[in-house]
Amino acid sequence: MAGMVCFRPGDRSRLIYSFRVHRGRKGEPKGFTWQDYRDLIVRAQNQLKGHIV
């Protein structure tokens, strides 16, 4: 599971998260790749309609 808590002055806080299920299958990734983290940040930017610092 990977997540981030986002705060914006004057607005409520938000928890944006993503998780990966590992079932032990051959060739299945066990953890997050850099693309998964990138997608999480892009999703947060889209939901907040602004830049992330």
XYZ file of C-alpha atoms in Angstrom:
53
model
C 0.000 0.000 0.000
C 1.240 3.462 -0.847
C -0.496 6.673 0.049
C -0.204 10.357 0.664
C -2.067 12.834 2.800
C -2.685 16.140 1.053
C -3.443 19.439 2.759
C -4.611 22.597 1.090
C -5.086 25.852 3.040
C -8.777 26.384 3.709
C -9.855 22.928 2.494
C -10.240 19.574 4.187
C -7.368 17.092 4.112
C -7.404 14.169 1.686
C -5.952 10.689 1.742
C -5.012 9.405 -1.702
C -3.816 5.818 -1.827
C -3.106 2.823 -4.012
C -2.467 -0.797 -3.164
C -1.042 -3.842 -4.894
C -2.168 -7.380 -4.155
C 0.506 -10.060 -4.432
C -0.868 -13.569 -4.938
C 2.479 -15.352 -5.315
C 2.132 -16.032 -9.021
C 5.236 -16.453 -11.105
C 6.324 -13.188 -12.724
C 3.908 -11.083 -10.688
C 5.521 -7.954 -9.192
C 5.708 -7.982 -5.398
C 6.041 -4.267 -4.842
C 5.414 -0.899 -6.416
C 7.381 0.220 -9.438
C 8.307 3.799 -10.188
C 5.393 3.915 -12.654
C 2.949 3.052 -9.851
C 4.305 5.889 -7.698
C 4.183 8.242 -10.688
C 0.528 7.333 -11.329
C -0.298 7.969 -7.660
C 1.199 11.474 -7.845
C -0.583 12.231 -11.134
C -3.886 11.033 -9.656
C -3.359 13.304 -6.636
C -2.627 16.285 -8.887
C -5.816 15.627 -10.864
C -7.988 15.290 -7.754
C -6.568 18.415 -6.110
C -6.479 20.414 -9.352
C -3.054 21.824 -8.529
C 0.626 21.194 -8.125
C 2.136 18.994 -5.430
C 5.080 20.356 -3.505
